[in-house]
Coordinates of N, CA, C and O in Angstrom, one line a residue:
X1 N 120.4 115.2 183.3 CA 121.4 114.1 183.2 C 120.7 112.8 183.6 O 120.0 112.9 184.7
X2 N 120.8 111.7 182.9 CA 120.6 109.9 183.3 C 120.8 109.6 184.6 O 120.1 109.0 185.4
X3 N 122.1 110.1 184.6 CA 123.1 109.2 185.6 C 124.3 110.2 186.1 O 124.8 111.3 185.7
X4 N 124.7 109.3 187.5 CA 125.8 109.8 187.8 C 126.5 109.3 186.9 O 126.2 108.7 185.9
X5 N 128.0 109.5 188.0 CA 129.3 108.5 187.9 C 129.3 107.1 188.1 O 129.9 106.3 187.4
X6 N 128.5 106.7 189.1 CA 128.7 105.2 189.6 C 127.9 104.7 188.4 O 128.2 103.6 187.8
X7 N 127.2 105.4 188.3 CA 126.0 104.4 187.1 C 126.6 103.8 186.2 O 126.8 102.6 186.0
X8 N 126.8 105.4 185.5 CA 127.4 104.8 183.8 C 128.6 104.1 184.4 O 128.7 103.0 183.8
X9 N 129.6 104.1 185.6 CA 130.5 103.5 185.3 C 130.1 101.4 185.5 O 130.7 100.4 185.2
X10 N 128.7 101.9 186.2 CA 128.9 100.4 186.4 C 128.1 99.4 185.4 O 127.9 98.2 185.2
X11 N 127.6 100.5 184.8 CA 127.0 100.0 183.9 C 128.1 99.6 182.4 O 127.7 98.6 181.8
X12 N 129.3 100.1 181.9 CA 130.0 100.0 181.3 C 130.9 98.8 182.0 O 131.7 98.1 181.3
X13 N 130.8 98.6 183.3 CA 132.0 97.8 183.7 C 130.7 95.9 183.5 O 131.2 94.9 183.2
X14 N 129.5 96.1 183.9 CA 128.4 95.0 183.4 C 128.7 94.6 182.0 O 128.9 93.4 181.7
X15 N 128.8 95.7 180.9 CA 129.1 95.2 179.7 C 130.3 94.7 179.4 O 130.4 93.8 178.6
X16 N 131.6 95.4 180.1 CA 132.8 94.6 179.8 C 132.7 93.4 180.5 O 133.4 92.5 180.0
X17 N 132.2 93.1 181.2 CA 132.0 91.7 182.4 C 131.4 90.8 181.9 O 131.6 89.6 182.3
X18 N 130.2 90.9 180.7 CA 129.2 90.4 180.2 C 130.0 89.9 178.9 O 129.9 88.8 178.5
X19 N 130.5 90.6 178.4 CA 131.1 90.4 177.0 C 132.3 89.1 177.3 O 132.3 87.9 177.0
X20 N 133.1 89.6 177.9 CA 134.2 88.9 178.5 C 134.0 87.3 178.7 O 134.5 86.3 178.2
X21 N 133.0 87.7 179.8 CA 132.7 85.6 179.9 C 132.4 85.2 178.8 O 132.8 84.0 178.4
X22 N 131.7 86.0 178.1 CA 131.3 85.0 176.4 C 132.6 84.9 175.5 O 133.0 83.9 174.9
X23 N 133.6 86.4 175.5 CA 134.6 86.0 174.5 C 135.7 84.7 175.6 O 136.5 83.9 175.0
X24 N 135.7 84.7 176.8 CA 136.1 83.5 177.1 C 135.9 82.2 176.9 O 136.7 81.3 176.9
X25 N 134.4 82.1 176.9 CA 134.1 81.2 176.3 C 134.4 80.2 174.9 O 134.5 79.0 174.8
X26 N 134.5 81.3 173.9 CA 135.0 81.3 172.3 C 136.4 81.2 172.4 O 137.2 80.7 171.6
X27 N 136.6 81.8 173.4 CA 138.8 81.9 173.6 C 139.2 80.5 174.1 O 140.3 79.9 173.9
X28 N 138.2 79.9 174.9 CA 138.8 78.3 175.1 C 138.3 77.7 174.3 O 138.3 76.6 174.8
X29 N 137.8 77.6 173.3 CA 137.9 76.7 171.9 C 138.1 77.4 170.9 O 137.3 77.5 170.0
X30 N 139.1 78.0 170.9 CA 140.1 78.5 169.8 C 138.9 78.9 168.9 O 138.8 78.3 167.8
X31 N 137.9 80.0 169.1 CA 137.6 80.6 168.3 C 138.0 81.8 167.5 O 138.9 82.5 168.1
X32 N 137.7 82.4 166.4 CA 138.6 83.2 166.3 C 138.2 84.9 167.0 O 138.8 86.0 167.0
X33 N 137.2 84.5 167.6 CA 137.3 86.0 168.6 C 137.0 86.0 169.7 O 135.9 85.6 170.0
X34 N 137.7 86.3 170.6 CA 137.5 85.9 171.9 C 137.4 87.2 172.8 O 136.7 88.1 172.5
X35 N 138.1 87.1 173.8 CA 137.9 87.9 175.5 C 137.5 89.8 174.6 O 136.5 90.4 174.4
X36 N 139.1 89.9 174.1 CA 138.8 91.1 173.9 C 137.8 91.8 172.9 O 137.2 92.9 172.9
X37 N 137.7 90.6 171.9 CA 136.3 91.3 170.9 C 135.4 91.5 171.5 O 135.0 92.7 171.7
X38 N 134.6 90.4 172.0 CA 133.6 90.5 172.6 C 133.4 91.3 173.7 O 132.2 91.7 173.7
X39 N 134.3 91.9 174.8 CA 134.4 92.9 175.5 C 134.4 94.4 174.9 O 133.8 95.4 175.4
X40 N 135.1 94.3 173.6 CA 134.7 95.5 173.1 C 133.2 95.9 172.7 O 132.5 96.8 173.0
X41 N 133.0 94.6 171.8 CA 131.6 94.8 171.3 C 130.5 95.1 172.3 O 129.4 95.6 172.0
X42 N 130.9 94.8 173.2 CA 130.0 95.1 174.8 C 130.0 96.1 175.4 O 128.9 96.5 175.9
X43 N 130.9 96.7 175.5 CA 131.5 98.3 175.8 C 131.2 99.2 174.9 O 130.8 100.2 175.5
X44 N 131.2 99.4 174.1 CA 131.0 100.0 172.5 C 129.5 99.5 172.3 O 128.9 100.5 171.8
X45 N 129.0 98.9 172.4 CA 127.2 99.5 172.5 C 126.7 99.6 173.6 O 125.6 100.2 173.7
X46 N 127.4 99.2 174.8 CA 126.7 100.4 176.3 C 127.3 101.9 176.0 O 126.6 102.9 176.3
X47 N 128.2 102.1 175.6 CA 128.7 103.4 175.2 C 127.6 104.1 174.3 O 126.9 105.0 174.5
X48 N 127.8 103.4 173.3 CA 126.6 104.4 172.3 C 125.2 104.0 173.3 O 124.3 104.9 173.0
X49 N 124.8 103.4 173.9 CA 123.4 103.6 174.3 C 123.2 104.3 175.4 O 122.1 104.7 175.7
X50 N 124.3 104.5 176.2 CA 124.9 105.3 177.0 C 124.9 106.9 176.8 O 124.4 107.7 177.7
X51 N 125.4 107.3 175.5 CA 125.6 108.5 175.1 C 123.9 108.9 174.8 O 123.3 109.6 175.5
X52 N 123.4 108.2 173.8 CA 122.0 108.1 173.4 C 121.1 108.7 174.3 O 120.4 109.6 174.0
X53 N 121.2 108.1 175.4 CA 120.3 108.3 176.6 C 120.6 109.4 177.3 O 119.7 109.8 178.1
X54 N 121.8 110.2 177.0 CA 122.2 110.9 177.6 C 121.8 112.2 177.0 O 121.0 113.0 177.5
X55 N 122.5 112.1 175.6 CA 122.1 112.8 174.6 C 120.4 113.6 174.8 O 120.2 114.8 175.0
X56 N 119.6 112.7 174.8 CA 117.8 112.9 175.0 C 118.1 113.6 176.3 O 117.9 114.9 176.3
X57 N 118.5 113.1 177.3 CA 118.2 114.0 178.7 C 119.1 115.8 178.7 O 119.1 116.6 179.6
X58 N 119.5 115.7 177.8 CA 120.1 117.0 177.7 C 119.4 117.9 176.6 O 119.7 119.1 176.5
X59 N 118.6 117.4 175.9 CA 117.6 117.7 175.1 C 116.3 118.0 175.7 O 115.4 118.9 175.4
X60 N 116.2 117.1 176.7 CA 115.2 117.3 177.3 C 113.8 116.6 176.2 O 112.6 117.0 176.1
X61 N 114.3 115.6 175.5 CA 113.2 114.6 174.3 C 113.2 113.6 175.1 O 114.0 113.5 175.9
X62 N 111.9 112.7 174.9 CA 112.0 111.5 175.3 C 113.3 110.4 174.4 O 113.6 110.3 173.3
X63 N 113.6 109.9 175.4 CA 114.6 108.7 174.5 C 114.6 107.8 173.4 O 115.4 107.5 172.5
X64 N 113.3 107.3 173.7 CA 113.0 106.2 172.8 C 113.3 106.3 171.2 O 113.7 105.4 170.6
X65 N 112.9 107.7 170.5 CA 113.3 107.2 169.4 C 114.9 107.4 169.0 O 115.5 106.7 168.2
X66 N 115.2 108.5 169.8 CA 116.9 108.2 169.4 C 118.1 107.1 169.8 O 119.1 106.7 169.4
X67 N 117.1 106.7 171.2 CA 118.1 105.6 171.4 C 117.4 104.1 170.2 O 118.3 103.3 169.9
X68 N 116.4 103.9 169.8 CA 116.1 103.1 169.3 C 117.0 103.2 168.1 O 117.6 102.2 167.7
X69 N 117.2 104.8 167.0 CA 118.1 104.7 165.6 C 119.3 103.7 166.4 O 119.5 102.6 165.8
X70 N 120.0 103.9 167.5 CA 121.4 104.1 167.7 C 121.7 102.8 167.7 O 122.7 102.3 167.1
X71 N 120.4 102.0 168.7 CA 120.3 100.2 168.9 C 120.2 99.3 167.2 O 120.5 98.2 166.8
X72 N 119.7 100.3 166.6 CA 119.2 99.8 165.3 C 120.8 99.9 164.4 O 121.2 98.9 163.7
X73 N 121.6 101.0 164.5 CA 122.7 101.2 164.0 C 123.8 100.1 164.7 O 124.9 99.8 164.3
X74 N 123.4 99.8 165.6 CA 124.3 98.8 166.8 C 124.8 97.4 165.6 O 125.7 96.9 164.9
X75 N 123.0 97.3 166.1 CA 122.5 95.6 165.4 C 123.3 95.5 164.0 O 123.9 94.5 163.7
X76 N 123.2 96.6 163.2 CA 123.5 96.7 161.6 C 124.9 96.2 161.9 O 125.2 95.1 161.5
X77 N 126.0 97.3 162.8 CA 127.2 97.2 162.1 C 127.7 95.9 163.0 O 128.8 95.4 162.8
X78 N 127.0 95.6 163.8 CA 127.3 94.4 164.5 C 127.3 93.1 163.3 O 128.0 92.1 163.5
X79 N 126.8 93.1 162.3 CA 126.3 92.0 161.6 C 127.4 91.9 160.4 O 128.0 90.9 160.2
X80 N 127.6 93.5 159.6 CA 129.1 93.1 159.3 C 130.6 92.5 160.2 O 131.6 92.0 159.6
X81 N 130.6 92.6 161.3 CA 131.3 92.2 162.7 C 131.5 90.4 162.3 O 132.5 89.6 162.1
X82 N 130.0 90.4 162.4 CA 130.0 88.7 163.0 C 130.4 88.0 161.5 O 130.7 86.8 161.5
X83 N 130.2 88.9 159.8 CA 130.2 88.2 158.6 C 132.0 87.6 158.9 O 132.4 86.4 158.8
X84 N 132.6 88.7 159.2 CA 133.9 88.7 159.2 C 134.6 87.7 160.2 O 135.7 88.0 160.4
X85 N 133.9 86.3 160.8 CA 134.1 85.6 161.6 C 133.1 83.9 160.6 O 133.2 82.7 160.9
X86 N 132.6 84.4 159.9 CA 132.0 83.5 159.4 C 132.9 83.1 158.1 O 133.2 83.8 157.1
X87 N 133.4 81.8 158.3 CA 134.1 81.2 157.1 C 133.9 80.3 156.2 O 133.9 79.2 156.8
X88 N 133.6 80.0 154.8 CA 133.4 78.8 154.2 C 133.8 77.9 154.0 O 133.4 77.5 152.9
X89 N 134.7 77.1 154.7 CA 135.5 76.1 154.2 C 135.0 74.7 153.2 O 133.9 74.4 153.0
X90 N 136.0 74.1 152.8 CA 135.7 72.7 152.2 C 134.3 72.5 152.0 O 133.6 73.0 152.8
X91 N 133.7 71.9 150.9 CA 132.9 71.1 150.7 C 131.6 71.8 151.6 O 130.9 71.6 152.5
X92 N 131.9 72.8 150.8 CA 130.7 74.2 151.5 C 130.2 74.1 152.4 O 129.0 74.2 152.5
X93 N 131.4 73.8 153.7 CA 130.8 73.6 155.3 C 131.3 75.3 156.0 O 132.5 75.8 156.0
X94 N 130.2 75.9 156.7 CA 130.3 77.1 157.1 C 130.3 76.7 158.4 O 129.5 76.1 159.1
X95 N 131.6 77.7 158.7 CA 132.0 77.7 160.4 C 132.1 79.2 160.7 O 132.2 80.2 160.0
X96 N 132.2 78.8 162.0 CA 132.1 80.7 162.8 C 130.7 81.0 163.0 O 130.4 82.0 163.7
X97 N 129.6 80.2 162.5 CA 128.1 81.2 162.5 C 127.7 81.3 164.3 O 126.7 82.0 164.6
X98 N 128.4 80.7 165.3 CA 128.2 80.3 166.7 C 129.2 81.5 167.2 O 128.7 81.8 168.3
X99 N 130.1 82.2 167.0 CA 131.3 83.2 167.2 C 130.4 84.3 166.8 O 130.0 84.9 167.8
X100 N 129.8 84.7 165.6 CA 128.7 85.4 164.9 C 127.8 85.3 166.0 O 128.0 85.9 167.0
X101 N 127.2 84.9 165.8 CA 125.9 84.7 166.9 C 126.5 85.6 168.4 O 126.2 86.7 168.8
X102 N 127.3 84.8 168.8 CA 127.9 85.4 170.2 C 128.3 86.8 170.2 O 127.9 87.6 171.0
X103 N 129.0 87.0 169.5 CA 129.4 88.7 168.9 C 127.9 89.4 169.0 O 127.8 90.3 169.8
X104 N 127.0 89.0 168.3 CA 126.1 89.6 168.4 C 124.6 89.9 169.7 O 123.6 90.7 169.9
X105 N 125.1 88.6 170.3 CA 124.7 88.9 171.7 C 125.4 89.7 172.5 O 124.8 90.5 173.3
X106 N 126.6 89.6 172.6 CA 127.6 90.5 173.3 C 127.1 92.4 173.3 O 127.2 93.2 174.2
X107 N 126.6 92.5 172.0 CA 126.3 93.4 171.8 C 125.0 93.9 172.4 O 124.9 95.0 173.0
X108 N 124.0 92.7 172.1 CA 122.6 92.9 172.9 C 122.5 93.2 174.3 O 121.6 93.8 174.9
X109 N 123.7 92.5 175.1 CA 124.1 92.8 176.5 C 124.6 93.7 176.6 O 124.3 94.2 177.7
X110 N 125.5 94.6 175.7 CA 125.9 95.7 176.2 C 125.0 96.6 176.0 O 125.1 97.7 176.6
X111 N 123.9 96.4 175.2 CA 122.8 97.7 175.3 C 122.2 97.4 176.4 O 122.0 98.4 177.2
X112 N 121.7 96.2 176.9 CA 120.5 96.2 178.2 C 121.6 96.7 179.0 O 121.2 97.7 179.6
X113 N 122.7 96.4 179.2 CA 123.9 97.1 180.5 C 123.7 98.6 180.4 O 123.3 99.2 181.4
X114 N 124.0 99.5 179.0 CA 123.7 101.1 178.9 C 122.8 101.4 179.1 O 122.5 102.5 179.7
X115 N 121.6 100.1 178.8 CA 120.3 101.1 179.4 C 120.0 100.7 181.2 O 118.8 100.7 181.6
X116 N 120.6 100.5 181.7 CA 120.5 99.9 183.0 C 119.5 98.8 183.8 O 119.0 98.7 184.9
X117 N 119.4 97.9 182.2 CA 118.6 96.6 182.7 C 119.9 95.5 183.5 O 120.2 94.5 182.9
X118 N 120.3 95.6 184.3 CA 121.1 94.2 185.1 C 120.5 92.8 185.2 O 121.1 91.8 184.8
X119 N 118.9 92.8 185.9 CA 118.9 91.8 186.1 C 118.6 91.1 184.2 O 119.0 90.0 184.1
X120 N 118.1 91.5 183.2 CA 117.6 91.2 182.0 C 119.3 90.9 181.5 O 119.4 89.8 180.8
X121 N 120.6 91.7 181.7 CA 121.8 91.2 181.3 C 122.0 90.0 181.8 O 122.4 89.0 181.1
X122 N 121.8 89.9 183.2 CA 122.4 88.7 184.3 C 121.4 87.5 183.5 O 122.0 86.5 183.2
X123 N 120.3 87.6 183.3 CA 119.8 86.0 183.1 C 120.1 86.0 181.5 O 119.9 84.8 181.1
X124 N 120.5 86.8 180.7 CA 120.6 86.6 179.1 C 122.0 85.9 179.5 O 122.1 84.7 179.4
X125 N 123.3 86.8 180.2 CA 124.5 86.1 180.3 C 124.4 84.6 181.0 O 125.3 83.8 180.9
X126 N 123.4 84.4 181.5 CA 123.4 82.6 182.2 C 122.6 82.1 180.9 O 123.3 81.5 180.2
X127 N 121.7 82.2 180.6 CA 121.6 81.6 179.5 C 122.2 81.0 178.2 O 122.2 79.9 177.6
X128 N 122.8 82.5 177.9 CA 123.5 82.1 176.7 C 125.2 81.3 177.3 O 125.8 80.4 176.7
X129 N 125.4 81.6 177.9 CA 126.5 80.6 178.3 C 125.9 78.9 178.5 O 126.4 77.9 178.0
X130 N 124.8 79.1 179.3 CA 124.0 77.1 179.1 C 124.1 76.7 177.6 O 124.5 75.6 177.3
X131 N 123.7 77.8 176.5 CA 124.0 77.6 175.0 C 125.2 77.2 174.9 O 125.7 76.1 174.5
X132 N 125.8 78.3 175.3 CA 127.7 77.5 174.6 C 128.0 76.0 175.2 O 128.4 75.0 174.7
X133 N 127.5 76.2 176.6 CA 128.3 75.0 176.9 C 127.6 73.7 177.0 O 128.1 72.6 176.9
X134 N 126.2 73.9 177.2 CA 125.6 72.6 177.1 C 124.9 72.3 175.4 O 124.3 71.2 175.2
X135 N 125.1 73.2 174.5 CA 124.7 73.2 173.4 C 125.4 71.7 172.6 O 125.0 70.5 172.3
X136 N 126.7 72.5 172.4 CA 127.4 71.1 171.6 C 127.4 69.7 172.2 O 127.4 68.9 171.4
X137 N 127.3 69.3 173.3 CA 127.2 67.9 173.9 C 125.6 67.4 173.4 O 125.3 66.3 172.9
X138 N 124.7 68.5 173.5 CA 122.9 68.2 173.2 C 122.9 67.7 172.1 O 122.5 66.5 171.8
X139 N 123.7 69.1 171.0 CA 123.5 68.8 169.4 C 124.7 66.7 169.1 O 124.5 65.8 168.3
X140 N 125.3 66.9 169.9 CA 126.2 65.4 169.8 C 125.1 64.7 169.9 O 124.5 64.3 168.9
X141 N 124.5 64.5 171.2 CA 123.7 63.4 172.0 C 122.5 63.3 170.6 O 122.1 62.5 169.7
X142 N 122.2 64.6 170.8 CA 120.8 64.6 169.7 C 121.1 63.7 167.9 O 120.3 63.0 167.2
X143 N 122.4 64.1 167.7 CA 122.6 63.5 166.4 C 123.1 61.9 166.4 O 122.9 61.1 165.4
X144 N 123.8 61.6 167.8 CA 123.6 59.6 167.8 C 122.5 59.4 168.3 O 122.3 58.2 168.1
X145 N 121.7 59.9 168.8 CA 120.0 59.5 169.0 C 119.3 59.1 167.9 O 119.0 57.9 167.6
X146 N 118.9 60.2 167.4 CA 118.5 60.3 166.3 C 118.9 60.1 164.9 O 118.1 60.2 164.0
X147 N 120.1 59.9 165.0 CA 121.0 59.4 163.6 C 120.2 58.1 163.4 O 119.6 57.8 162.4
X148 N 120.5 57.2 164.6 CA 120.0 55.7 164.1 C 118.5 55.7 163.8 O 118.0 54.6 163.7
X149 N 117.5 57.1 163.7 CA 116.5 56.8 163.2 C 116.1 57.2 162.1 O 115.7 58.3 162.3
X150 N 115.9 56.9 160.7 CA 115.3 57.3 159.7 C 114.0 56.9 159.7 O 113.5 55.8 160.0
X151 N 113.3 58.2 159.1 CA 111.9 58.3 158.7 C 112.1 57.4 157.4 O 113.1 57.3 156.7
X152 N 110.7 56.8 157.1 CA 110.7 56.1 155.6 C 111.1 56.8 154.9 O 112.2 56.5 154.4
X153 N 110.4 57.9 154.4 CA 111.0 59.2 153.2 C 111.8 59.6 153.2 O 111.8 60.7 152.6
X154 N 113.6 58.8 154.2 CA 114.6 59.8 154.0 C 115.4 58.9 152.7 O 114.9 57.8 152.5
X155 N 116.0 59.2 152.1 CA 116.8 57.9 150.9 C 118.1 58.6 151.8 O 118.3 59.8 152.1
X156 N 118.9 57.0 152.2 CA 120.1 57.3 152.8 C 121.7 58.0 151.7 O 122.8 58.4 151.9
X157 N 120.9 57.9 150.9 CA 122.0 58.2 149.7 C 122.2 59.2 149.3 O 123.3 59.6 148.8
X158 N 121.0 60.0 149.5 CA 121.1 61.8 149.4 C 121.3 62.5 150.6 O 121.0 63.7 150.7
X159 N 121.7 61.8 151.4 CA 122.3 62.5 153.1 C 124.5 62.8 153.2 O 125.1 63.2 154.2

């Protein structure tokens, strides 16, 4: 066996913890998936990489390639997940790809959580939260910065 009790459990309770602050994140700007998706999606691949791992030690195989199909199966159906958050609206401006994104980190955290990397969850979870929240103020700042500059070769009329 991997693990006891305390392990897996704390290791499943890292991925609900990890997921959670990000779908909070998306939940105060009314995104459309918040606390609990993202908690699932977090829980639901420390679980399968959880079982994975477990799976191999009861086999007595090394891990790596079974838990790698399981991470690879993670990534895939995660990607249908985040389409279903991606919307096209108006004047073919696509929103949700930042909800997408997040979903799919949620995910990435819940596997380093199943596989019992904490400190590699803890600095991806401060990270990607500096993204959410210092992201959009940068991308603002960066676009009146830089707005008022055009290179010669831009023609203002095709922008």
């Amino acid at each position: 066996m991997i693990s006891s009790f305390p392990d897996w459990w704390e290791r499943l309770a890292l991925a609900v913890a990890a997921g959670a602050v990000i779908g909070l994140n998306r939940d105060l700007k009314n995104k459309p998936a918040g606390v609990r998706t993202h908690a699932l999606v977090a829980i639901g691949s420390a679980l399968l990489t959880l079982t994975g791992l477990e799976m191999a030690a009861r086999d007595g195989t090394p891990p790596s390639a079974s838990v790698s199909r399981i991470i690879q199966g993670i990534i895939t159906g995660i990607g249908f997940l985040g389409a279903g958050v991606i919307i096209r609206g108006a004047q073919s401006r696509v929103h949700g790809l930042t909800t997408a994104a997040s979903i799919w980190i949620a995910a990435a955290m819940g596997i380093g959580a199943g596989a019992g990397l904490v400190p590699l969850v803890g600095v991806a979870l401060a990270l990607t939260l500096a993204v959410l929240v210092l992201g959009g103020p940068f991308e603002r700042f960066a676009h009146r910065f830089l707005g008022r500059w055009r290179p010669d070769w831009v023609d203002p009329s095709e922008e």
